[in-house]
Tab-separated table of C-alpha atoms in Angstrom:
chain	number	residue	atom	x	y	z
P	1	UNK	CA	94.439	87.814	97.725
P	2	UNK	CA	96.408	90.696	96.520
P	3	UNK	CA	99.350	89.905	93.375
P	4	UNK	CA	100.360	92.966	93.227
P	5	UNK	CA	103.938	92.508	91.578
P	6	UNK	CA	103.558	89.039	91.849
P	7	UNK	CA	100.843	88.073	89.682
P	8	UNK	CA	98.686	84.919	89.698
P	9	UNK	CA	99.470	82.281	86.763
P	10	UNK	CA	96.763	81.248	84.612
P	11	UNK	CA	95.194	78.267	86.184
P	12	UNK	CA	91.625	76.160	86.604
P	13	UNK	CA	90.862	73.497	88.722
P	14	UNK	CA	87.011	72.319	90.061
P	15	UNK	CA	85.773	70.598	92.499
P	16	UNK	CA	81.989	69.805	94.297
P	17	UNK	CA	81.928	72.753	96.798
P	18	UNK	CA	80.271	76.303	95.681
P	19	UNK	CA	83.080	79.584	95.220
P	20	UNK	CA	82.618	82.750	94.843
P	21	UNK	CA	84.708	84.817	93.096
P	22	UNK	CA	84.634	89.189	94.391
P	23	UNK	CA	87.078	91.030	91.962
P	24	UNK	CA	88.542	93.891	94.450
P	25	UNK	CA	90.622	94.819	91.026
P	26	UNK	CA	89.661	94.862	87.496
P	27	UNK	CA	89.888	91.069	85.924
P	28	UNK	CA	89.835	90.220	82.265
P	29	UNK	CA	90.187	86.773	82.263
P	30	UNK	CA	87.851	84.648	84.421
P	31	UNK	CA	86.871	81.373	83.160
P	32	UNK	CA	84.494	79.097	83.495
P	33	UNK	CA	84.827	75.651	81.266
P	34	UNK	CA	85.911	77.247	78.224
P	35	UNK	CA	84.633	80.996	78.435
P	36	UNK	CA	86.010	84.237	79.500
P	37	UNK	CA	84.339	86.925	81.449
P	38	UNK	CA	85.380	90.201	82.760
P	39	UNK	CA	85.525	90.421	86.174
P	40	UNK	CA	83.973	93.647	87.247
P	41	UNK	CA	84.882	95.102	90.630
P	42	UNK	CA	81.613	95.434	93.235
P	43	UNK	CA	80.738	92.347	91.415
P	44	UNK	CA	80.356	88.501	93.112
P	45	UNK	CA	80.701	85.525	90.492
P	46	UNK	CA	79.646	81.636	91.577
P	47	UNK	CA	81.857	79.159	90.258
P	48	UNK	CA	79.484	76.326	88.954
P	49	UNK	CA	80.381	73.394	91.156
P	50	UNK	CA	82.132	70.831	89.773
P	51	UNK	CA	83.364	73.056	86.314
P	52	UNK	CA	86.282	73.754	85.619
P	53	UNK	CA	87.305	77.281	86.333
P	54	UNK	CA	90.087	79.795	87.499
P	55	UNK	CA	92.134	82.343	85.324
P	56	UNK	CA	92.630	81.787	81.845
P	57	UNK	CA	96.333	84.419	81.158
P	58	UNK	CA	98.631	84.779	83.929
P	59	UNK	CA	97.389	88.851	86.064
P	60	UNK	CA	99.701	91.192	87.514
P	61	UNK	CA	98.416	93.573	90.074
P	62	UNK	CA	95.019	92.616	90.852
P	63	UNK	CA	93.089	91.763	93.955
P	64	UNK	CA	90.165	89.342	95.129
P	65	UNK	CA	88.651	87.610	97.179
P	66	UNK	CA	87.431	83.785	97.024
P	67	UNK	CA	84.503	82.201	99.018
P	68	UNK	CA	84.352	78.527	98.943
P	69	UNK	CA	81.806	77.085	101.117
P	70	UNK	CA	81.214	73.156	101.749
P	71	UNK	CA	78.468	72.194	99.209
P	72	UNK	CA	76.798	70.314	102.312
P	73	UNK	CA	77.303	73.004	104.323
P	74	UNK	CA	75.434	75.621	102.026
P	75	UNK	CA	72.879	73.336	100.849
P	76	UNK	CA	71.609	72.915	104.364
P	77	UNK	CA	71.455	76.655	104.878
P	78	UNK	CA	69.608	76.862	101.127
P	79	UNK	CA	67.058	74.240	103.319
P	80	UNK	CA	66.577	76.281	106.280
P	81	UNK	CA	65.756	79.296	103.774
P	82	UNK	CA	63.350	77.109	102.106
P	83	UNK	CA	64.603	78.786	98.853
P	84	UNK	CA	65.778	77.477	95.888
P	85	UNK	CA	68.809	78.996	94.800
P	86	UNK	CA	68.738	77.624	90.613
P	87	UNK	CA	71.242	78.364	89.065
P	88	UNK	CA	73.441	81.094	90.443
P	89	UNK	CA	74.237	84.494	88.226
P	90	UNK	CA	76.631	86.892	89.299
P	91	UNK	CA	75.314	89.467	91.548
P	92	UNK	CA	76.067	93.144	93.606
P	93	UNK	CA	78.276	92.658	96.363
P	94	UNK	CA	75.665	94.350	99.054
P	95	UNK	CA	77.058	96.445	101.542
P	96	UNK	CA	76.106	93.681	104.302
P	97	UNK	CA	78.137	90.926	102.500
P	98	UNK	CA	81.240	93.243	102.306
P	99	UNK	CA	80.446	93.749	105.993
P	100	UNK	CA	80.100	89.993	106.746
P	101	UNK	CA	83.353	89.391	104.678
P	102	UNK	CA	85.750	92.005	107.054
P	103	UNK	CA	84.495	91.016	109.923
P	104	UNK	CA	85.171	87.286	109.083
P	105	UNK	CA	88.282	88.140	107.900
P	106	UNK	CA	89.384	90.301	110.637
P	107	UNK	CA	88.106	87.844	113.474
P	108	UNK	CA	90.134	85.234	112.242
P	109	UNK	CA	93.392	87.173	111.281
P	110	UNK	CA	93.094	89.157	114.838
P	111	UNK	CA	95.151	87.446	118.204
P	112	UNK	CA	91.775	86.554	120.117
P	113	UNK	CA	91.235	83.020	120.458
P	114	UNK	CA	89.406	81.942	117.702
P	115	UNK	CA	86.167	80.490	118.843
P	116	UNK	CA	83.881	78.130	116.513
P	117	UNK	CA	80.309	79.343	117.334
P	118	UNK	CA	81.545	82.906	116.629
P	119	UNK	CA	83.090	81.712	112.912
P	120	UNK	CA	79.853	79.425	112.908
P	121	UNK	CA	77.763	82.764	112.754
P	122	UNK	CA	79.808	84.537	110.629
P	123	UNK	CA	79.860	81.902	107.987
P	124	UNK	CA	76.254	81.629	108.245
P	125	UNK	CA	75.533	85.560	108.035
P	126	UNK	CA	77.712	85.226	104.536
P	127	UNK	CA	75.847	82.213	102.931
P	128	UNK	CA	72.387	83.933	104.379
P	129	UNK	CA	73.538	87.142	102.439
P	130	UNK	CA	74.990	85.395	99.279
P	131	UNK	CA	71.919	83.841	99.034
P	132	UNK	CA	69.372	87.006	99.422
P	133	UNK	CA	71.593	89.378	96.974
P	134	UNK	CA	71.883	86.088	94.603
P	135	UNK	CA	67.604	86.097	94.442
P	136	UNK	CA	67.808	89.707	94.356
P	137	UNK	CA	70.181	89.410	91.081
P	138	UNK	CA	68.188	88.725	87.891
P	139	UNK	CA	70.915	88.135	85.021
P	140	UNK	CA	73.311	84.984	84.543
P	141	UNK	CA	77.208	85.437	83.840
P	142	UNK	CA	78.043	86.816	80.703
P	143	UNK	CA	80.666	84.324	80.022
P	144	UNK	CA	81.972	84.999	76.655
P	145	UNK	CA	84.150	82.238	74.582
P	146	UNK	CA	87.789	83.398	74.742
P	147	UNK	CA	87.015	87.073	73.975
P	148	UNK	CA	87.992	90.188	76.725
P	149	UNK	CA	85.254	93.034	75.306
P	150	UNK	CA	84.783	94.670	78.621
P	151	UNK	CA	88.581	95.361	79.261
P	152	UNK	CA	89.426	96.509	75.409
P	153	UNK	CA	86.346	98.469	75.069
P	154	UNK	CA	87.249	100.188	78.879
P	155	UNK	CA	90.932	101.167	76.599
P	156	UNK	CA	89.445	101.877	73.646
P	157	UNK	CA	87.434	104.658	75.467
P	158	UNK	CA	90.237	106.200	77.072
P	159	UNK	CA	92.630	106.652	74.125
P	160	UNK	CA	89.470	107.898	72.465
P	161	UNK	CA	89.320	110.636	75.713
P	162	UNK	CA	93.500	111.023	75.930
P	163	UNK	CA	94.201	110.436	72.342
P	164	UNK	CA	96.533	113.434	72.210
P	165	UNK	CA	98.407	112.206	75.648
P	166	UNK	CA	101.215	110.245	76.020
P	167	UNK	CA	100.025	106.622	76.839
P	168	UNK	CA	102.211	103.464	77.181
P	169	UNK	CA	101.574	100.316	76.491
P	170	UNK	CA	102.167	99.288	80.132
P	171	UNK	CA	99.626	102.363	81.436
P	172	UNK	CA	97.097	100.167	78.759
P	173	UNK	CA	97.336	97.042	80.190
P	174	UNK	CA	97.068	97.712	83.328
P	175	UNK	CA	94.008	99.260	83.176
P	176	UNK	CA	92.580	96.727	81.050
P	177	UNK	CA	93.936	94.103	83.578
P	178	UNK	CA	95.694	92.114	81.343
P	179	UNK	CA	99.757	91.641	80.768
């Protein structure tokens, strides 16, 4: 999903299947329940099935990219790991899941017929690979209640750097991610 001049309004909804959230673009304003994290690019954050969660303030330019995967679905391939997944923290997006992702992505947005057993394996090759950089991953997400530290601190460096520069208000916000 890219809003670039669009934007995305702040929403949240849940349900009982797992998402994954990959920021492609700085976002402030992730939430999960009632907390806020930063959503840092290079960066894949599970949704806790059914908790509420989506956007918190309304973006404007940014970019991601959402996973949702049938909880029976993923639970079977968690059996056929014989892993337990606990609860999930946010993790590296490895170079093979970013792989996994295009070449779903491409398969099913190219003019080939689209053939199940080939999406089948796909699918499977990302759950296998959320599931290995998840174990890999030893921290939980940083949710925050209702505060955006990452994205202030990230301006508060740069006027500190550029303080005798010309900066707008606009230039600001956008790199903090936020309106």
């Amino acid at each position: 999903v890219n809003t670039k001049g669009i934007g995305i309004e702040a929403t949240s909804h849940k349900h009982r299947d797992y998402e994954f959230f990959m920021p492609l673009t700085p976002i402030p304003c992730l939430i999960q329940n009632d907390e806020v994290c930063y959503g840092d690019v290079g960066y894949c954050y599970p949704m806790n099935i059914n908790t509420a969660h989506g956007f918190s303030a309304k973006n404007t330019d940014v970019a991601f990219c959402i996973i949702i995967l049938d909880y029976d679905y993923f639970n079977t391939i968690i059996e056929k790991l014989k892993t337990k997944t606990g609860p999930m923290g946010y993790f590296h997006v490895t170079h093979n899941l970013r792989n996994f992702i295009s070449a779903f992505y491409d398969y099913f947005n190219s003019n080939y017929e689209l053939k199940e057993d080939i999406l089948d394996s796909l699918a499977d090759a990302i759950s296998y690979e959320i599931i290995r950089a998840n174990q890999n991953a030893n921290r939980t997400i940083e949710f925050t209640k209702r505060t955006y530290h990452k994205g202030i601190q990230t301006v508060c460096d740069y006027i500190n750097k550029y303080y005798s520069k010309k900066i707008t208000i606009d230039e600001l916000a956008k790199m903090s991610g936020m309106n």
